[in-house]
């Protein structure tokens, strides 16, 4: 019986859908738990900086997509003009984190949100993920001839 309950719980965690996806290029708010980081939050412990871009918005979106897909076990689930939503799965238990990137064509910055779907602590995983993505996006754009 206990084995069945554990397996059912793991399946529920795996298939749990995101609570919110950004709309009109607005990032969903972070919950009050420490397992979320965002450029939009007013809580300093959850705040991450934006990253400026000089590309066209379309090129910036392509760069954001490449930077996001460089993360292991990541699948983009929503892609539209100026916005990406992805699911990142943990290696062992396949917990899902939701990652949103907005290409702000007015301010010429990338805005981010990364949040665990479940639980309270993420051991800094979401902050580290956004730091890696930000570092990739801060690199100069490459041009192909």
PDB file of C-alpha atoms in Angstrom:
ATOM      1  CA  UNK A   1       0.000   0.000   0.000  1.00  0.00           C
ATOM      2  CA  UNK A   2       2.746   2.461   0.951  1.00  0.00           C
ATOM      3  CA  UNK A   3       4.604   1.772  -2.291  1.00  0.00           C
ATOM      4  CA  UNK A   4       1.448   2.569  -4.286  1.00  0.00           C
ATOM      5  CA  UNK A   5       0.949   5.863  -2.445  1.00  0.00           C
ATOM      6  CA  UNK A   6       4.555   6.902  -3.079  1.00  0.00           C
ATOM      7  CA  UNK A   7       4.295   6.034  -6.779  1.00  0.00           C
ATOM      8  CA  UNK A   8       1.000   7.913  -7.111  1.00  0.00           C
ATOM      9  CA  UNK A   9       2.565  10.945  -5.438  1.00  0.00           C
ATOM     10  CA  UNK A  10       5.535  10.882  -7.779  1.00  0.00           C
ATOM     11  CA  UNK A  11       3.271  10.602 -10.805  1.00  0.00           C
ATOM     12  CA  UNK A  12       1.215  13.538  -9.546  1.00  0.00           C
ATOM     13  CA  UNK A  13       4.389  15.610  -9.111  1.00  0.00           C
ATOM     14  CA  UNK A  14       5.581  14.725 -12.584  1.00  0.00           C
ATOM     15  CA  UNK A  15       2.317  15.588 -14.321  1.00  0.00           C
ATOM     16  CA  UNK A  16       1.384  18.658 -12.261  1.00  0.00           C
ATOM     17  CA  UNK A  17       0.705  21.534 -14.658  1.00  0.00           C
ATOM     18  CA  UNK A  18       2.037  25.066 -14.204  1.00  0.00           C
ATOM     19  CA  UNK A  19      -0.020  27.306 -11.985  1.00  0.00           C
ATOM     20  CA  UNK A  20       0.437  30.283 -14.267  1.00  0.00           C
ATOM     21  CA  UNK A  21       1.947  31.116 -17.622  1.00  0.00           C
ATOM     22  CA  UNK A  22       2.722  34.695 -18.525  1.00  0.00           C
ATOM     23  CA  UNK A  23       0.275  36.556 -20.716  1.00  0.00           C
ATOM     24  CA  UNK A  24       0.814  39.659 -22.818  1.00  0.00           C
ATOM     25  CA  UNK A  25       4.514  39.368 -21.969  1.00  0.00           C
ATOM     26  CA  UNK A  26       3.858  39.847 -18.252  1.00  0.00           C
ATOM     27  CA  UNK A  27       5.627  37.460 -15.896  1.00  0.00           C
ATOM     28  CA  UNK A  28       3.536  35.574 -13.344  1.00  0.00           C
ATOM     29  CA  UNK A  29       4.178  36.749  -9.776  1.00  0.00           C
ATOM     30  CA  UNK A  30       6.373  34.752  -7.422  1.00  0.00           C
ATOM     31  CA  UNK A  31       4.599  33.004  -4.550  1.00  0.00           C
ATOM     32  CA  UNK A  32       5.618  33.789  -0.966  1.00  0.00           C
ATOM     33  CA  UNK A  33       7.915  30.751  -0.935  1.00  0.00           C
ATOM     34  CA  UNK A  34      11.694  31.082  -1.415  1.00  0.00           C
ATOM     35  CA  UNK A  35      11.743  28.696  -4.408  1.00  0.00           C
ATOM     36  CA  UNK A  36      11.110  31.438  -6.984  1.00  0.00           C
ATOM     37  CA  UNK A  37      13.229  34.216  -8.469  1.00  0.00           C
ATOM     38  CA  UNK A  38      12.102  37.001 -10.758  1.00  0.00           C
ATOM     39  CA  UNK A  39      13.103  40.341 -12.176  1.00  0.00           C
ATOM     40  CA  UNK A  40       9.616  41.592 -11.274  1.00  0.00           C
ATOM     41  CA  UNK A  41       9.352  40.776  -7.587  1.00  0.00           C
ATOM     42  CA  UNK A  42       9.591  43.401  -4.862  1.00  0.00           C
ATOM     43  CA  UNK A  43      11.084  40.890  -2.404  1.00  0.00           C
ATOM     44  CA  UNK A  44      14.857  41.381  -2.414  1.00  0.00           C
ATOM     45  CA  UNK A  45      15.540  37.731  -1.563  1.00  0.00           C
ATOM     46  CA  UNK A  46      13.742  36.665  -4.756  1.00  0.00           C
ATOM     47  CA  UNK A  47      14.972  39.405  -7.074  1.00  0.00           C
ATOM     48  CA  UNK A  48      17.317  38.808 -10.004  1.00  0.00           C
ATOM     49  CA  UNK A  49      18.602  41.477 -12.404  1.00  0.00           C
ATOM     50  CA  UNK A  50      17.481  41.999 -15.971  1.00  0.00           C
ATOM     51  CA  UNK A  51      19.974  41.614 -18.807  1.00  0.00           C
ATOM     52  CA  UNK A  52      20.234  44.251 -21.531  1.00  0.00           C
ATOM     53  CA  UNK A  53      20.300  43.383 -25.223  1.00  0.00           C
ATOM     54  CA  UNK A  54      21.156  45.330 -28.359  1.00  0.00           C
ATOM     55  CA  UNK A  55      19.819  42.827 -30.912  1.00  0.00           C
ATOM     56  CA  UNK A  56      16.523  43.195 -32.685  1.00  0.00           C
ATOM     57  CA  UNK A  57      13.667  41.759 -30.604  1.00  0.00           C
ATOM     58  CA  UNK A  58      13.434  38.744 -32.926  1.00  0.00           C
ATOM     59  CA  UNK A  59      17.178  38.054 -32.637  1.00  0.00           C
ATOM     60  CA  UNK A  60      16.999  38.575 -28.865  1.00  0.00           C
ATOM     61  CA  UNK A  61      14.192  36.015 -28.647  1.00  0.00           C
ATOM     62  CA  UNK A  62      16.256  33.529 -30.666  1.00  0.00           C
ATOM     63  CA  UNK A  63      19.206  34.072 -28.315  1.00  0.00           C
ATOM     64  CA  UNK A  64      16.927  33.603 -25.291  1.00  0.00           C
ATOM     65  CA  UNK A  65      15.617  30.358 -26.749  1.00  0.00           C
ATOM     66  CA  UNK A  66      19.155  29.044 -27.313  1.00  0.00           C
ATOM     67  CA  UNK A  67      20.243  30.098 -23.805  1.00  0.00           C
ATOM     68  CA  UNK A  68      17.219  28.395 -22.285  1.00  0.00           C
ATOM     69  CA  UNK A  69      17.641  25.183 -24.270  1.00  0.00           C
ATOM     70  CA  UNK A  70      21.275  24.990 -23.139  1.00  0.00           C
ATOM     71  CA  UNK A  71      19.859  24.044 -19.728  1.00  0.00           C
ATOM     72  CA  UNK A  72      19.613  20.267 -19.252  1.00  0.00           C
ATOM     73  CA  UNK A  73      16.208  18.569 -19.335  1.00  0.00           C
ATOM     74  CA  UNK A  74      14.469  21.713 -20.599  1.00  0.00           C
ATOM     75  CA  UNK A  75      11.475  21.816 -22.932  1.00  0.00           C
ATOM     76  CA  UNK A  76       9.941  24.998 -24.304  1.00  0.00           C
ATOM     77  CA  UNK A  77       6.166  24.710 -23.973  1.00  0.00           C
ATOM     78  CA  UNK A  78       5.074  28.200 -25.074  1.00  0.00           C
ATOM     79  CA  UNK A  79       6.780  30.412 -27.634  1.00  0.00           C
ATOM     80  CA  UNK A  80       5.277  33.610 -28.929  1.00  0.00           C
ATOM     81  CA  UNK A  81       6.509  37.052 -29.891  1.00  0.00           C
ATOM     82  CA  UNK A  82       8.632  38.358 -27.031  1.00  0.00           C
ATOM     83  CA  UNK A  83       7.914  35.459 -24.672  1.00  0.00           C
ATOM     84  CA  UNK A  84       9.124  31.955 -23.812  1.00  0.00           C
ATOM     85  CA  UNK A  85       7.853  29.493 -21.209  1.00  0.00           C
ATOM     86  CA  UNK A  86       9.771  26.308 -20.464  1.00  0.00           C
ATOM     87  CA  UNK A  87       9.706  23.362 -18.095  1.00  0.00           C
ATOM     88  CA  UNK A  88      12.976  22.225 -16.508  1.00  0.00           C
ATOM     89  CA  UNK A  89      13.016  18.796 -14.858  1.00  0.00           C
ATOM     90  CA  UNK A  90      15.325  17.752 -12.044  1.00  0.00           C
ATOM     91  CA  UNK A  91      17.628  14.834 -12.756  1.00  0.00           C
ATOM     92  CA  UNK A  92      16.556  12.274 -10.173  1.00  0.00           C
ATOM     93  CA  UNK A  93      12.947  12.889  -9.147  1.00  0.00           C
ATOM     94  CA  UNK A  94      11.878  14.818 -12.262  1.00  0.00           C
ATOM     95  CA  UNK A  95      10.440  17.727 -10.264  1.00  0.00           C
ATOM     96  CA  UNK A  96       9.374  20.477 -12.655  1.00  0.00           C
ATOM     97  CA  UNK A  97      10.361  24.130 -12.483  1.00  0.00           C
ATOM     98  CA  UNK A  98       8.717  26.734 -14.705  1.00  0.00           C
ATOM     99  CA  UNK A  99      10.918  29.287 -16.448  1.00  0.00           C
ATOM    100  CA  UNK A 100       9.614  32.382 -18.207  1.00  0.00           C
ATOM    101  CA  UNK A 101      11.626  34.837 -20.288  1.00  0.00           C
ATOM    102  CA  UNK A 102      10.236  38.082 -21.656  1.00  0.00           C
ATOM    103  CA  UNK A 103      12.103  39.980 -24.344  1.00  0.00           C
ATOM    104  CA  UNK A 104      11.166  43.555 -23.441  1.00  0.00           C
ATOM    105  CA  UNK A 105      11.512  45.400 -26.747  1.00  0.00           C
ATOM    106  CA  UNK A 106      10.759  48.780 -25.138  1.00  0.00           C
ATOM    107  CA  UNK A 107      13.372  48.661 -22.363  1.00  0.00           C
ATOM    108  CA  UNK A 108      15.722  46.382 -24.410  1.00  0.00           C
ATOM    109  CA  UNK A 109      16.140  43.942 -21.539  1.00  0.00           C
ATOM    110  CA  UNK A 110      15.419  40.308 -20.839  1.00  0.00           C
ATOM    111  CA  UNK A 111      13.099  39.779 -17.864  1.00  0.00           C
ATOM    112  CA  UNK A 112      13.020  36.404 -16.080  1.00  0.00           C
ATOM    113  CA  UNK A 113      11.094  34.199 -13.694  1.00  0.00           C
ATOM    114  CA  UNK A 114      12.059  30.716 -12.529  1.00  0.00           C
ATOM    115  CA  UNK A 115       9.960  28.879  -9.949  1.00  0.00           C
ATOM    116  CA  UNK A 116       9.476  25.423  -8.511  1.00  0.00           C
ATOM    117  CA  UNK A 117       5.945  24.108  -8.919  1.00  0.00           C
ATOM    118  CA  UNK A 118       5.924  22.347  -5.586  1.00  0.00           C
ATOM    119  CA  UNK A 119       7.531  22.572  -2.184  1.00  0.00           C
ATOM    120  CA  UNK A 120       9.153  25.423  -0.370  1.00  0.00           C
ATOM    121  CA  UNK A 121      12.910  25.183  -0.798  1.00  0.00           C
ATOM    122  CA  UNK A 122      14.780  24.651  -4.043  1.00  0.00           C
ATOM    123  CA  UNK A 123      18.313  24.823  -2.578  1.00  0.00           C
ATOM    124  CA  UNK A 124      19.035  27.794  -4.861  1.00  0.00           C
ATOM    125  CA  UNK A 125      18.397  25.891  -8.095  1.00  0.00           C
ATOM    126  CA  UNK A 126      16.181  28.553  -9.679  1.00  0.00           C
ATOM    127  CA  UNK A 127      18.607  31.402  -8.883  1.00  0.00           C
ATOM    128  CA  UNK A 128      21.551  29.413 -10.268  1.00  0.00           C
ATOM    129  CA  UNK A 129      19.590  28.569 -13.425  1.00  0.00           C
ATOM    130  CA  UNK A 130      18.753  32.211 -14.104  1.00  0.00           C
ATOM    131  CA  UNK A 131      22.378  33.190 -13.389  1.00  0.00           C
ATOM    132  CA  UNK A 132      23.576  30.708 -16.052  1.00  0.00           C
ATOM    133  CA  UNK A 133      20.979  31.878 -18.582  1.00  0.00           C
ATOM    134  CA  UNK A 134      21.810  35.519 -17.828  1.00  0.00           C
ATOM    135  CA  UNK A 135      25.528  34.847 -18.324  1.00  0.00           C
ATOM    136  CA  UNK A 136      24.821  33.291 -21.738  1.00  0.00           C
ATOM    137  CA  UNK A 137      22.671  36.249 -22.749  1.00  0.00           C
ATOM    138  CA  UNK A 138      25.235  38.795 -21.527  1.00  0.00           C
ATOM    139  CA  UNK A 139      27.813  37.441 -23.992  1.00  0.00           C
ATOM    140  CA  UNK A 140      28.186  39.488 -27.186  1.00  0.00           C
ATOM    141  CA  UNK A 141      25.920  38.365 -30.016  1.00  0.00           C
ATOM    142  CA  UNK A 142      27.707  36.367 -32.681  1.00  0.00           C
ATOM    143  CA  UNK A 143      27.103  36.949 -36.340  1.00  0.00           C
ATOM    144  CA  UNK A 144      27.407  34.336 -39.041  1.00  0.00           C
ATOM    145  CA  UNK A 145      28.785  35.112 -42.486  1.00  0.00           C
TER     146      UNK A 145
END
